[in-house]
Tab-separated table of C-alpha atoms in Angstrom:
chain	number	residue	atom	x	y	z
U	25	MET	CA	-50.885	94.011	70.406
U	26	PRO	CA	-47.995	91.553	71.442
U	27	LEU	CA	-46.206	89.579	68.642
U	28	PHE	CA	-45.646	85.748	68.955
U	29	ILE	CA	-43.337	83.243	67.195
U	30	LEU	CA	-44.884	80.171	65.732
U	31	ARG	CA	-42.304	77.606	64.655
U	32	VAL	CA	-44.074	75.439	61.960
U	33	THR	CA	-43.091	72.408	60.025
U	34	GLN	CA	-42.268	72.551	56.230
U	35	ASN	CA	-44.758	69.775	55.577
U	36	HIS	CA	-47.847	70.979	53.690
U	37	PRO	CA	-47.080	74.657	53.388
U	38	THR	CA	-50.251	75.759	51.690
U	39	PHE	CA	-52.380	74.191	54.389
U	40	ARG	CA	-50.673	76.183	57.315
U	41	ILE	CA	-52.530	79.491	57.096
U	42	PRO	CA	-56.108	78.057	56.495
U	43	SER	CA	-55.226	75.662	59.612
U	44	LEU	CA	-54.375	78.710	61.867
U	45	LEU	CA	-57.236	80.751	60.636
U	46	SER	CA	-59.635	77.809	61.416
U	47	ILE	CA	-58.295	77.685	64.938
U	48	ALA	CA	-58.793	81.224	65.607
U	49	GLN	CA	-62.241	81.260	64.390
U	50	CYS	CA	-62.949	78.158	66.421
U	51	PHE	CA	-62.144	79.857	69.454
U	52	ASN	CA	-63.420	83.304	68.385
U	53	PHE	CA	-60.112	85.510	68.388
U	54	SER	CA	-58.399	87.413	65.657
U	55	ILE	CA	-54.975	86.781	64.326
U	56	LYS	CA	-52.683	88.913	62.136
U	57	PHE	CA	-49.824	87.661	60.170
U	58	VAL	CA	-46.924	89.875	60.418
U	59	SER	CA	-44.351	87.761	58.552
U	60	GLU	CA	-43.703	89.051	55.158
U	61	ASP	CA	-42.764	85.511	53.781
U	62	LEU	CA	-45.613	83.020	55.098
U	63	PHE	CA	-43.929	79.826	53.843
U	64	ARG	CA	-40.870	79.847	55.840
U	65	GLY	CA	-40.057	77.911	59.079
U	66	ILE	CA	-41.070	80.771	61.373
U	67	LEU	CA	-44.339	82.760	61.445
U	68	ILE	CA	-44.641	85.780	63.337
U	69	VAL	CA	-48.322	86.634	64.491
U	70	GLU	CA	-49.971	89.358	66.310
U	71	LEU	CA	-52.526	88.117	68.971
U	72	GLU	CA	-54.449	90.065	71.676
U	73	LYS	CA	-53.635	87.731	74.467
U	74	GLU	CA	-51.050	85.151	75.386
U	75	GLU	CA	-53.601	82.622	76.182
U	76	HIS	CA	-54.596	82.226	72.554
U	77	VAL	CA	-51.299	80.796	71.676
U	78	GLN	CA	-52.295	77.703	73.720
U	79	HIS	CA	-54.921	77.163	71.201
U	80	PHE	CA	-52.577	76.796	68.575
U	81	LEU	CA	-50.358	74.324	70.556
U	82	ASP	CA	-53.472	72.314	71.292
U	83	ARG	CA	-54.741	72.218	67.744
U	84	GLY	CA	-52.100	73.365	65.364
U	85	ILE	CA	-51.051	70.277	63.863
U	86	LEU	CA	-48.304	71.881	61.842
U	87	VAL	CA	-47.080	74.016	64.760
U	88	MET	CA	-43.999	72.845	66.625
U	89	TRP	CA	-43.728	75.432	69.509
U	90	ALA	CA	-44.476	79.040	70.253
U	91	ALA	CA	-42.739	81.957	72.098
U	92	GLU	CA	-43.389	85.516	72.751
U	93	LEU	CA	-41.241	87.523	70.413
U	94	TYR	CA	-38.775	90.034	72.112
U	95	ALA	CA	-36.573	90.874	69.309
U	96	GLN	CA	-35.576	90.050	65.638
U	97	ALA	CA	-32.791	91.159	63.376
U	98	GLU	CA	-30.409	90.375	60.557
U	99	SER	CA	-27.475	90.254	62.861
U	100	TYR	CA	-26.571	89.556	66.477
U	101	GLU	CA	-25.444	93.145	67.096
U	102	ASP	CA	-28.894	94.579	66.211
U	103	LEU	CA	-30.474	91.744	68.201
U	104	TYR	CA	-28.423	92.882	71.310
U	105	LYS	CA	-29.367	96.471	70.821
U	106	GLN	CA	-33.102	95.865	70.499
U	107	LEU	CA	-33.018	93.694	73.665
U	108	GLU	CA	-31.146	96.445	75.477
U	109	ALA	CA	-33.797	98.972	74.480
U	110	LYS	CA	-36.442	96.448	75.701
U	111	SER	CA	-34.901	95.402	79.033
U	112	ALA	CA	-37.969	95.966	80.918
U	113	VAL	CA	-39.484	92.740	79.496
U	114	LEU	CA	-36.871	90.742	81.134
U	115	GLU	CA	-37.251	92.224	84.571
U	116	PRO	CA	-39.622	89.443	85.964
U	117	TRP	CA	-36.893	86.834	85.578
U	118	ARG	CA	-33.612	88.911	85.803
U	119	GLU	CA	-32.614	88.473	89.603
U	120	SER	CA	-33.409	84.959	90.636
U	121	ALA	CA	-35.418	83.074	88.075
U	122	VAL	CA	-33.985	79.634	86.960
U	123	PHE	CA	-33.694	80.012	83.230
U	124	LYS	CA	-32.373	78.147	80.191
U	125	ILE	CA	-31.319	79.551	76.714
U	126	ALA	CA	-32.135	77.206	73.721
U	127	VAL	CA	-30.571	77.740	70.325
U	128	GLU	CA	-32.253	76.463	67.204
U	129	SER	CA	-32.353	76.828	63.600
U	130	ALA	CA	-34.441	76.032	60.449
U	131	ASN	CA	-32.703	74.581	57.332
U	132	LEU	CA	-29.484	73.898	59.131
U	133	ARG	CA	-28.163	71.580	61.519
U	134	MET	CA	-26.147	73.769	63.923
U	135	SER	CA	-22.835	72.404	65.553
U	136	CYS	CA	-22.961	71.915	69.347
U	137	LYS	CA	-20.021	74.465	69.734
U	138	ARG	CA	-21.763	77.234	67.830
U	139	GLU	CA	-24.990	76.490	70.062
U	140	ALA	CA	-22.842	76.803	73.161
U	141	ASN	CA	-20.968	80.057	71.970
U	142	ILE	CA	-24.418	81.703	71.145
U	143	ALA	CA	-26.026	80.759	74.343
U	144	ARG	CA	-23.099	82.243	76.424
U	145	SER	CA	-23.070	85.330	74.259
U	146	PHE	CA	-26.441	86.218	75.907
U	147	ASP	CA	-24.692	87.093	79.249
U	148	VAL	CA	-25.436	90.687	77.942
U	149	LEU	CA	-28.932	90.292	79.238
U	150	GLY	CA	-27.871	90.262	82.823
U	151	LEU	CA	-29.720	87.398	84.047
U	152	ARG	CA	-28.565	86.560	87.467
U	153	GLY	CA	-30.318	83.486	88.322
U	154	PRO	CA	-29.036	79.821	88.135
U	155	VAL	CA	-29.135	77.838	84.765
U	156	ASP	CA	-31.147	74.677	84.656
U	157	LEU	CA	-31.233	72.913	81.163
U	158	THR	CA	-33.678	70.235	82.573
U	159	ASN	CA	-36.313	71.918	84.375
U	160	PRO	CA	-36.072	75.749	84.112
U	161	GLU	CA	-38.731	78.184	85.349
U	162	VAL	CA	-38.372	80.365	82.110
U	163	GLU	CA	-36.995	79.091	78.754
U	164	PHE	CA	-35.575	81.729	76.325
U	165	VAL	CA	-35.142	80.659	72.640
U	166	VAL	CA	-32.741	82.068	69.970
U	167	PHE	CA	-33.687	80.993	66.604
U	168	GLU	CA	-31.792	81.338	63.222
U	169	ASP	CA	-33.668	81.222	60.135
U	170	TYR	CA	-31.633	79.953	57.074
U	171	ASP	CA	-32.656	79.609	53.468
U	172	TRP	CA	-32.962	76.141	52.335
U	173	ILE	CA	-29.909	74.680	50.490
U	174	ASN	CA	-29.360	70.943	49.688
U	175	THR	CA	-26.040	70.520	51.535
U	176	VAL	CA	-24.795	66.996	51.850
U	177	THR	CA	-21.708	66.949	54.001
U	178	LYS	CA	-21.132	67.997	57.605
U	179	GLU	CA	-18.337	70.418	56.336
U	180	ASP	CA	-20.863	72.211	54.074
U	181	GLN	CA	-23.217	72.651	57.072
U	182	ILE	CA	-20.473	74.286	59.222
U	183	ALA	CA	-19.605	76.637	56.320
U	184	ARG	CA	-23.007	78.026	56.181
U	185	GLU	CA	-23.326	78.721	59.899
U	186	GLY	CA	-24.078	82.434	60.590
U	187	GLN	CA	-25.412	83.017	57.128
U	188	PHE	CA	-28.845	83.151	58.386
U	189	ARG	CA	-31.837	85.367	57.015
U	190	HIS	CA	-33.073	86.603	60.430
U	191	VAL	CA	-32.421	85.801	63.918
U	192	TYR	CA	-35.010	85.795	66.651
U	193	PHE	CA	-35.250	85.811	70.455
U	194	GLY	CA	-38.206	85.286	72.654
U	195	ARG	CA	-39.649	83.550	75.730
U	196	ARG	CA	-40.940	80.029	74.977
U	197	LEU	CA	-44.494	79.523	75.745
U	198	GLY	CA	-44.822	75.802	75.101
U	199	GLN	CA	-44.262	72.956	72.888
U	200	SER	CA	-46.883	71.577	70.470
U	201	ARG	CA	-49.507	69.181	72.109
U	202	ALA	CA	-50.978	68.575	68.767
U	203	ARG	CA	-47.940	67.278	66.920
U	204	PRO	CA	-47.633	64.199	68.934
U	205	MET	CA	-51.033	62.949	67.951
U	206	VAL	CA	-49.603	62.443	64.318
U	207	HIS	CA	-47.536	59.541	65.957
U	208	ALA	CA	-50.027	58.455	68.173
U	209	HIS	CA	-52.654	58.019	65.452
U	210	SER	CA	-50.291	56.580	62.894
U	211	ILE	CA	-51.648	54.036	60.521
U	212	LYS	CA	-48.659	51.964	61.231
U	213	THR	CA	-50.019	51.201	64.809
U	214	ARG	CA	-53.630	51.398	64.172
U	215	GLU	CA	-55.616	48.264	64.896
U	216	TYR	CA	-57.905	48.504	61.916
U	217	TYR	CA	-56.898	50.270	58.575
U	218	GLY	CA	-57.217	49.785	54.780
U	219	ASN	CA	-55.616	50.769	51.596
U	220	THR	CA	-57.668	54.071	51.443
U	221	SER	CA	-56.962	55.063	54.912
U	222	MET	CA	-55.994	58.720	55.395
U	223	GLU	CA	-52.648	59.426	56.873
U	224	SER	CA	-52.958	60.832	60.309
U	225	GLU	CA	-51.321	64.313	59.825
U	226	MET	CA	-53.502	65.037	56.838
U	227	GLY	CA	-56.558	63.814	58.894
U	228	PHE	CA	-55.956	66.094	61.671
U	229	LEU	CA	-55.621	68.991	59.132
U	230	MET	CA	-58.903	68.285	57.550
U	231	ALA	CA	-60.634	67.937	60.958
U	232	GLY	CA	-59.348	71.346	62.078
U	233	GLN	CA	-61.083	72.902	59.093
U	234	THR	CA	-64.491	71.528	60.107
U	235	LEU	CA	-64.412	73.641	63.349
U	236	CYS	CA	-65.259	70.453	65.354
U	237	GLY	CA	-65.550	70.422	69.064
U	238	PRO	CA	-67.489	69.209	71.975
U	239	GLY	CA	-71.194	69.050	71.253
U	240	LYS	CA	-70.863	69.046	67.479
U	241	ILE	CA	-72.161	66.374	65.116
U	242	VAL	CA	-69.636	65.568	62.223
U	243	TYR	CA	-70.544	63.112	59.383
U	244	ASP	CA	-68.482	61.350	56.758
U	245	PRO	CA	-70.688	60.028	53.906
U	246	PHE	CA	-67.671	58.012	52.376
U	247	VAL	CA	-66.354	56.807	55.720
U	248	GLY	CA	-64.267	53.970	54.505
U	249	THR	CA	-62.077	52.647	57.630
U	250	GLY	CA	-63.049	55.765	59.458
U	251	SER	CA	-59.716	57.723	59.678
U	252	LEU	CA	-61.374	61.159	59.531
U	253	LEU	CA	-63.738	60.260	62.315
U	254	TYR	CA	-60.984	59.580	64.940
U	255	ALA	CA	-59.419	62.851	64.321
U	256	CYS	CA	-62.646	64.841	64.789
U	257	ALA	CA	-63.749	62.765	67.835
U	258	HIS	CA	-60.243	63.646	69.329
U	259	TYR	CA	-61.393	67.231	69.650
U	260	GLY	CA	-64.694	66.082	71.223
U	261	ALA	CA	-67.053	65.840	68.338
U	262	MET	CA	-69.791	63.187	68.111
U	263	VAL	CA	-69.091	61.542	64.878
U	264	MET	CA	-70.875	59.086	62.460
U	265	GLY	CA	-70.361	57.701	58.993
U	266	SER	CA	-71.913	55.723	56.069
U	267	ASP	CA	-70.454	53.931	53.068
U	268	ILE	CA	-72.145	52.109	50.238
U	269	ASP	CA	-69.928	49.180	51.073
U	270	GLY	CA	-70.372	48.010	54.670
U	271	ARG	CA	-67.303	45.667	54.403
U	272	GLN	CA	-65.027	48.689	54.473
U	273	MET	CA	-66.405	49.643	57.817
U	274	ARG	CA	-66.649	46.155	59.361
U	275	GLY	CA	-63.444	44.662	58.408
U	276	LYS	CA	-62.902	40.916	58.931
U	277	GLN	CA	-65.431	39.579	61.391
U	278	ARG	CA	-64.580	36.764	63.800
U	279	GLY	CA	-67.656	35.301	65.587
U	280	LYS	CA	-71.171	36.744	65.874
U	281	ASN	CA	-70.189	39.430	68.594
U	282	ALA	CA	-67.131	40.471	66.867
U	283	VAL	CA	-66.476	44.288	67.066
U	284	PRO	CA	-66.536	46.028	63.681
U	285	GLY	CA	-63.064	47.461	62.526
U	286	ILE	CA	-63.976	51.060	62.915
U	287	MET	CA	-64.978	50.581	66.446
U	288	ARG	CA	-61.794	48.723	67.385
U	289	ALA	CA	-59.730	51.549	66.316
U	290	ALA	CA	-62.062	53.982	67.972
U	291	ARG	CA	-61.421	52.102	71.220
U	292	GLN	CA	-57.998	52.243	70.612
U	293	TYR	CA	-57.876	55.880	70.696
U	294	GLY	CA	-60.275	56.383	73.367
U	295	VAL	CA	-63.062	58.102	71.388
U	296	ASP	CA	-65.568	55.127	71.038
U	297	SER	CA	-68.148	56.823	73.319
U	298	LEU	CA	-68.192	59.575	70.504
U	299	LEU	CA	-68.819	57.349	67.690
U	300	LEU	CA	-72.686	57.507	67.261
U	301	ASP	CA	-72.885	54.739	64.640
U	302	CYS	CA	-71.944	53.838	61.226
U	303	ALA	CA	-74.602	52.539	58.506
U	304	THR	CA	-74.244	51.038	54.942
U	305	PHE	CA	-76.284	52.918	52.327
U	306	ASP	CA	-75.848	54.825	49.162
U	307	VAL	CA	-75.570	58.557	50.005
U	308	THR	CA	-77.590	59.528	47.029
U	309	ARG	CA	-80.500	57.062	48.436
U	310	ASN	CA	-79.768	58.175	52.127
U	311	PRO	CA	-82.445	57.511	54.855
U	312	TRP	CA	-82.302	61.023	56.523
U	313	ARG	CA	-85.684	62.448	57.004
U	314	GLY	CA	-84.747	66.067	57.410
U	315	GLY	CA	-81.976	68.539	56.998
U	316	GLY	CA	-80.273	71.246	58.881
U	317	TRP	CA	-78.752	69.241	61.833
U	318	LEU	CA	-75.192	68.415	61.011
U	319	ASP	CA	-72.588	70.769	62.327
U	320	ALA	CA	-69.840	69.569	59.698
U	321	ILE	CA	-69.492	67.060	56.905
U	322	ILE	CA	-65.920	65.729	56.287
U	323	THR	CA	-64.915	63.200	53.571
U	324	ASP	CA	-62.237	61.981	51.208
U	325	PRO	CA	-64.532	60.631	48.435
U	326	PRO	CA	-63.111	57.654	46.435
U	327	TYR	CA	-61.754	58.767	43.138
U	328	GLY	CA	-60.486	55.758	41.453
U	329	VAL	CA	-56.822	55.566	42.241
U	330	ARG	CA	-57.089	53.078	45.093
U	331	ALA	CA	-60.897	52.774	45.080
U	332	GLY	CA	-63.517	54.022	42.695
U	333	ALA	CA	-66.648	55.787	43.693
U	334	LYS	CA	-69.950	53.844	43.233
U	335	ARG	CA	-73.736	54.407	43.438
U	336	LEU	CA	-76.691	52.221	43.171
U	337	GLY	CA	-77.998	51.446	39.578
U	338	LYS	CA	-77.296	49.986	36.301
U	339	ASP	CA	-73.778	50.229	34.794
U	340	GLU	CA	-74.858	51.739	31.414
U	341	GLU	CA	-71.516	51.569	29.831
U	342	LYS	CA	-71.448	47.846	30.291
U	343	GLY	CA	-75.021	47.325	29.165
U	344	ARG	CA	-76.291	46.013	32.483
U	345	MET	CA	-79.819	46.522	33.578
U	346	LEU	CA	-81.329	46.284	36.918
U	347	ARG	CA	-83.808	43.283	37.343
U	348	ASP	CA	-87.367	43.600	37.564
U	349	GLU	CA	-87.673	40.411	39.813
U	350	PRO	CA	-85.440	39.412	42.736
U	351	PHE	CA	-82.856	36.810	41.890
U	352	ILE	CA	-83.841	33.527	43.666
U	353	LEU	CA	-80.908	31.461	44.856
U	354	ALA	CA	-80.873	27.388	44.848
U	355	ASP	CA	-82.175	27.229	48.379
U	356	GLY	CA	-85.218	29.389	47.432
U	357	THR	CA	-83.955	32.430	49.272
U	358	PRO	CA	-84.069	35.737	47.402
U	359	ALA	CA	-80.501	36.885	46.980
U	360	HIS	CA	-81.115	40.469	48.549
U	361	LEU	CA	-81.999	39.008	51.722
U	362	LYS	CA	-78.793	37.271	52.280
U	363	PRO	CA	-76.384	38.831	55.078
U	364	ASP	CA	-73.472	39.194	52.647
U	365	TYR	CA	-75.686	40.731	49.589
U	366	VAL	CA	-74.094	43.487	47.838
U	367	PRO	CA	-76.576	45.323	45.660
U	368	PRO	CA	-75.613	46.249	41.875
U	369	ALA	CA	-73.747	49.404	41.719
U	370	ARG	CA	-72.400	51.673	38.951
U	371	PRO	CA	-69.609	54.095	38.729
U	372	TYR	CA	-69.930	57.660	40.110
U	373	GLU	CA	-68.403	60.304	37.951
U	374	MET	CA	-66.458	62.613	39.929
U	375	MET	CA	-67.939	65.777	38.554
U	376	HIS	CA	-71.344	64.510	39.435
U	377	LEU	CA	-70.107	63.391	42.858
U	378	THR	CA	-68.795	66.802	43.748
U	379	LEU	CA	-72.019	68.630	42.861
U	380	ASP	CA	-74.068	66.165	44.631
U	381	LEU	CA	-71.864	66.450	47.713
U	382	ILE	CA	-72.249	70.270	47.805
U	383	ARG	CA	-75.950	69.903	47.341
U	384	PHE	CA	-76.241	67.360	50.155
U	385	ALA	CA	-74.222	69.732	52.544
U	386	ARG	CA	-76.509	72.692	51.613
U	387	TYR	CA	-79.407	70.628	52.900
U	388	MET	CA	-77.925	68.815	55.755
U	389	LEU	CA	-75.736	71.323	57.422
U	390	VAL	CA	-76.724	73.954	60.074
U	391	PRO	CA	-76.256	77.478	58.995
U	392	GLY	CA	-72.564	78.254	59.322
U	393	GLY	CA	-71.696	74.564	59.127
U	394	ARG	CA	-68.760	73.472	57.085
U	395	LEU	CA	-68.239	70.816	54.402
U	396	VAL	CA	-64.607	69.642	54.123
U	397	PHE	CA	-63.466	67.284	51.206
U	398	PHE	CA	-60.579	66.413	48.951
U	399	LEU	CA	-60.991	67.028	45.256
U	400	PRO	CA	-58.397	65.380	43.020
U	401	THR	CA	-57.446	67.375	39.983
U	402	VAL	CA	-54.999	67.430	37.185
U	403	THR	CA	-52.656	70.019	38.199
U	404	GLU	CA	-52.459	71.798	34.846
U	405	GLU	CA	-56.228	71.834	34.039
U	406	TYR	CA	-57.453	73.080	37.381
U	407	ASP	CA	-59.633	76.369	37.620
U	408	ALA	CA	-61.216	77.936	40.661
U	409	ILE	CA	-64.540	77.500	38.575
U	410	ASP	CA	-64.174	73.737	38.814
U	411	ILE	CA	-65.943	73.862	42.122
U	412	PRO	CA	-69.648	73.812	41.418
U	413	VAL	CA	-71.865	76.775	42.350
U	414	VAL	CA	-74.671	76.049	44.585
U	415	GLU	CA	-76.718	78.792	46.094
U	416	GLY	CA	-76.202	78.963	49.872
U	417	MET	CA	-72.822	77.522	49.858
U	418	THR	CA	-69.511	79.506	49.649
U	419	GLU	CA	-65.867	78.297	49.244
U	420	LEU	CA	-63.377	79.452	51.857
U	421	LYS	CA	-60.073	79.827	50.326
U	422	TRP	CA	-56.748	81.463	51.092
U	423	GLU	CA	-54.716	82.604	47.956
U	424	ASP	CA	-54.590	79.503	45.582
U	425	GLY	CA	-55.881	77.079	48.147
U	426	SER	CA	-54.343	74.080	49.939
U	427	VAL	CA	-53.125	71.450	47.719
U	428	GLN	CA	-51.051	68.185	48.237
U	429	GLU	CA	-49.135	67.775	45.037
U	430	PHE	CA	-48.409	64.420	43.472
U	431	GLY	CA	-46.630	65.478	40.337
U	432	LYS	CA	-49.147	65.653	37.455
U	433	TRP	CA	-52.056	65.555	39.711
U	434	GLY	CA	-52.865	66.676	43.304
U	435	ARG	CA	-55.734	66.528	45.842
U	436	ARG	CA	-57.088	69.982	46.658
U	437	LEU	CA	-58.687	70.533	50.098
U	438	VAL	CA	-61.913	72.238	49.704
U	439	THR	CA	-63.563	74.104	52.635
U	440	MET	CA	-67.068	75.352	52.165
U	441	GLU	CA	-69.483	77.039	54.508
U	442	LYS	CA	-73.299	77.073	54.422
U	443	THR	CA	-74.261	80.770	54.318
U	444	ALA	CA	-78.028	80.086	53.743
U	445	GLU	CA	-80.333	80.264	56.810
U	446	ASP	CA	-82.691	77.725	55.488
U	447	ASP	CA	-82.328	73.991	54.524
U	448	GLY	CA	-83.602	74.400	50.906
U	449	PRO	CA	-85.114	71.652	48.834
U	450	VAL	CA	-84.391	68.114	49.377
U	451	PRO	CA	-81.593	67.171	47.038
U	452	THR	CA	-82.590	64.461	44.403
U	453	PHE	CA	-79.155	63.581	42.931
U	454	ASP	CA	-80.051	63.201	39.393
U	455	ASP	CA	-79.978	66.647	37.750
U	456	TYR	CA	-76.592	67.452	36.227
U	457	SER	CA	-77.755	69.871	33.539
U	458	VAL	CA	-75.703	72.676	35.095
U	459	LEU	CA	-72.569	70.686	34.254
U	460	GLU	CA	-73.406	70.233	30.475
U	461	GLY	CA	-70.607	71.762	28.255
U	462	THR	CA	-68.084	72.101	31.112
U	463	THR	CA	-64.823	70.434	31.632
U	464	ALA	CA	-63.344	70.410	35.131
U	465	GLY	CA	-59.793	69.282	36.208
U	466	HIS	CA	-61.414	66.322	37.941
U	467	LYS	CA	-63.519	65.149	35.067
U	468	ASP	CA	-62.978	61.388	34.337
U	469	PHE	CA	-60.118	61.693	36.823
U	470	ASN	CA	-59.766	57.819	37.358
U	471	LYS	CA	-59.481	57.283	33.637
U	472	ARG	CA	-56.993	60.005	33.158
U	473	TYR	CA	-55.024	58.593	36.062
U	474	ALA	CA	-54.805	55.151	34.431
U	475	THR	CA	-53.503	56.709	31.172
U	476	GLY	CA	-50.830	58.868	32.570
U	477	PHE	CA	-52.953	62.109	32.187
U	478	ARG	CA	-52.566	62.242	28.587
U	479	GLN	CA	-54.781	64.677	26.691
U	480	ARG	CA	-58.427	64.022	26.247
U	481	PRO	CA	-59.654	62.974	22.792
U	482	GLU	CA	-61.454	66.235	22.140
U	483	GLU	CA	-58.307	68.247	23.300
U	484	ARG	CA	-56.214	66.261	20.756
U	485	GLN	CA	-58.587	66.985	17.970
U	486	GLU	CA	-58.657	70.685	18.861
U	487	GLY	CA	-54.928	70.970	19.021
U	488	SER	CA	-54.513	69.083	15.588
U	489	SER	CA	-56.916	71.480	13.986
């Protein structure tokens, strides 16, 4: 099968392979990674058809451009020899095609003089058509892949020219149509956002893991300001969300007919027709009357850094109890009937939330549906067994998983698939016996974050003994 070049960004390297695999699964084609090092700026992949590359350009948020690979070598001499042996691939454009030869590199800012010299050196190809740098019929690309070195001065950059690891030559198939969406959906220009809004690049990466597309229903049970819904709706999915605090979804309201904040942003991105609705409720006390109808669940649960997770009920740590009778205001109105009423809530421990979320997905997803969520963990304490085991749900993971590092902690993107064919029992969200005696990297995460991730008391005692 033919080989192709995928020029990828160096942002979020552990996310790139799962992202590409999800795109291939979404459009039902296979992909084979040929590159020995999958964390460089170039990926060589094997695909059955050239048209499959276009799916990566449409949805590969980390892909910059793609090309059909004609030759790769460690020196230009070997590159020219390979191209001479494969001269037949250039025949369709040799005689009269208007062409361009672009010279690019990774981890080095190449001088204009070197670019021009390299482009002229490819006269050996024998292309006889006119050159047009603006609107060519076919564009060939020469790409030099350098190791990353922290060079500061222009002289240091020039001194490194020619010291590349590999050089590639191919026919450019297109620039990314997904990358521009990172800027188009930037929080800086969004009409409605909050302090917990997901950055657009990561939002699109998460959306890609759901396999969302036209005709599918995607739900966010901790929707906040709706960042993940816009990304899923961009790919044609019908989206909906809920949150225990409706103020996050509404934003500041001016007038009786004011448009909620989430809807304003959805209109800005042209996806308001795909936003089914948003509702206010505790996901552990949800109103859904049946399971097995969601194609995907995507969420970034609050974990206490910028906002803490809450659920309805008494706060046992503070000794607060729920009232048996409604609280009556001075005007005689029960407090819970006021439009701005907020019911009492208690903290939602991250270990419990994670288990409940997987149980909820087991019940609500269609067979083969996906659950995609971020799990914050203390980097040194994370273990694969930190993901609770729920029958009928399987974690999909490539190598050590996709992690966005923040020093001592990171948020791990968890992708799970419902393998069960039935809905199973209705989850009750009150049985955590399976977690007894276990300590996960995300246990008491908000408290650990506030103390600089010092050892837990029980760990200090064990160490001293």
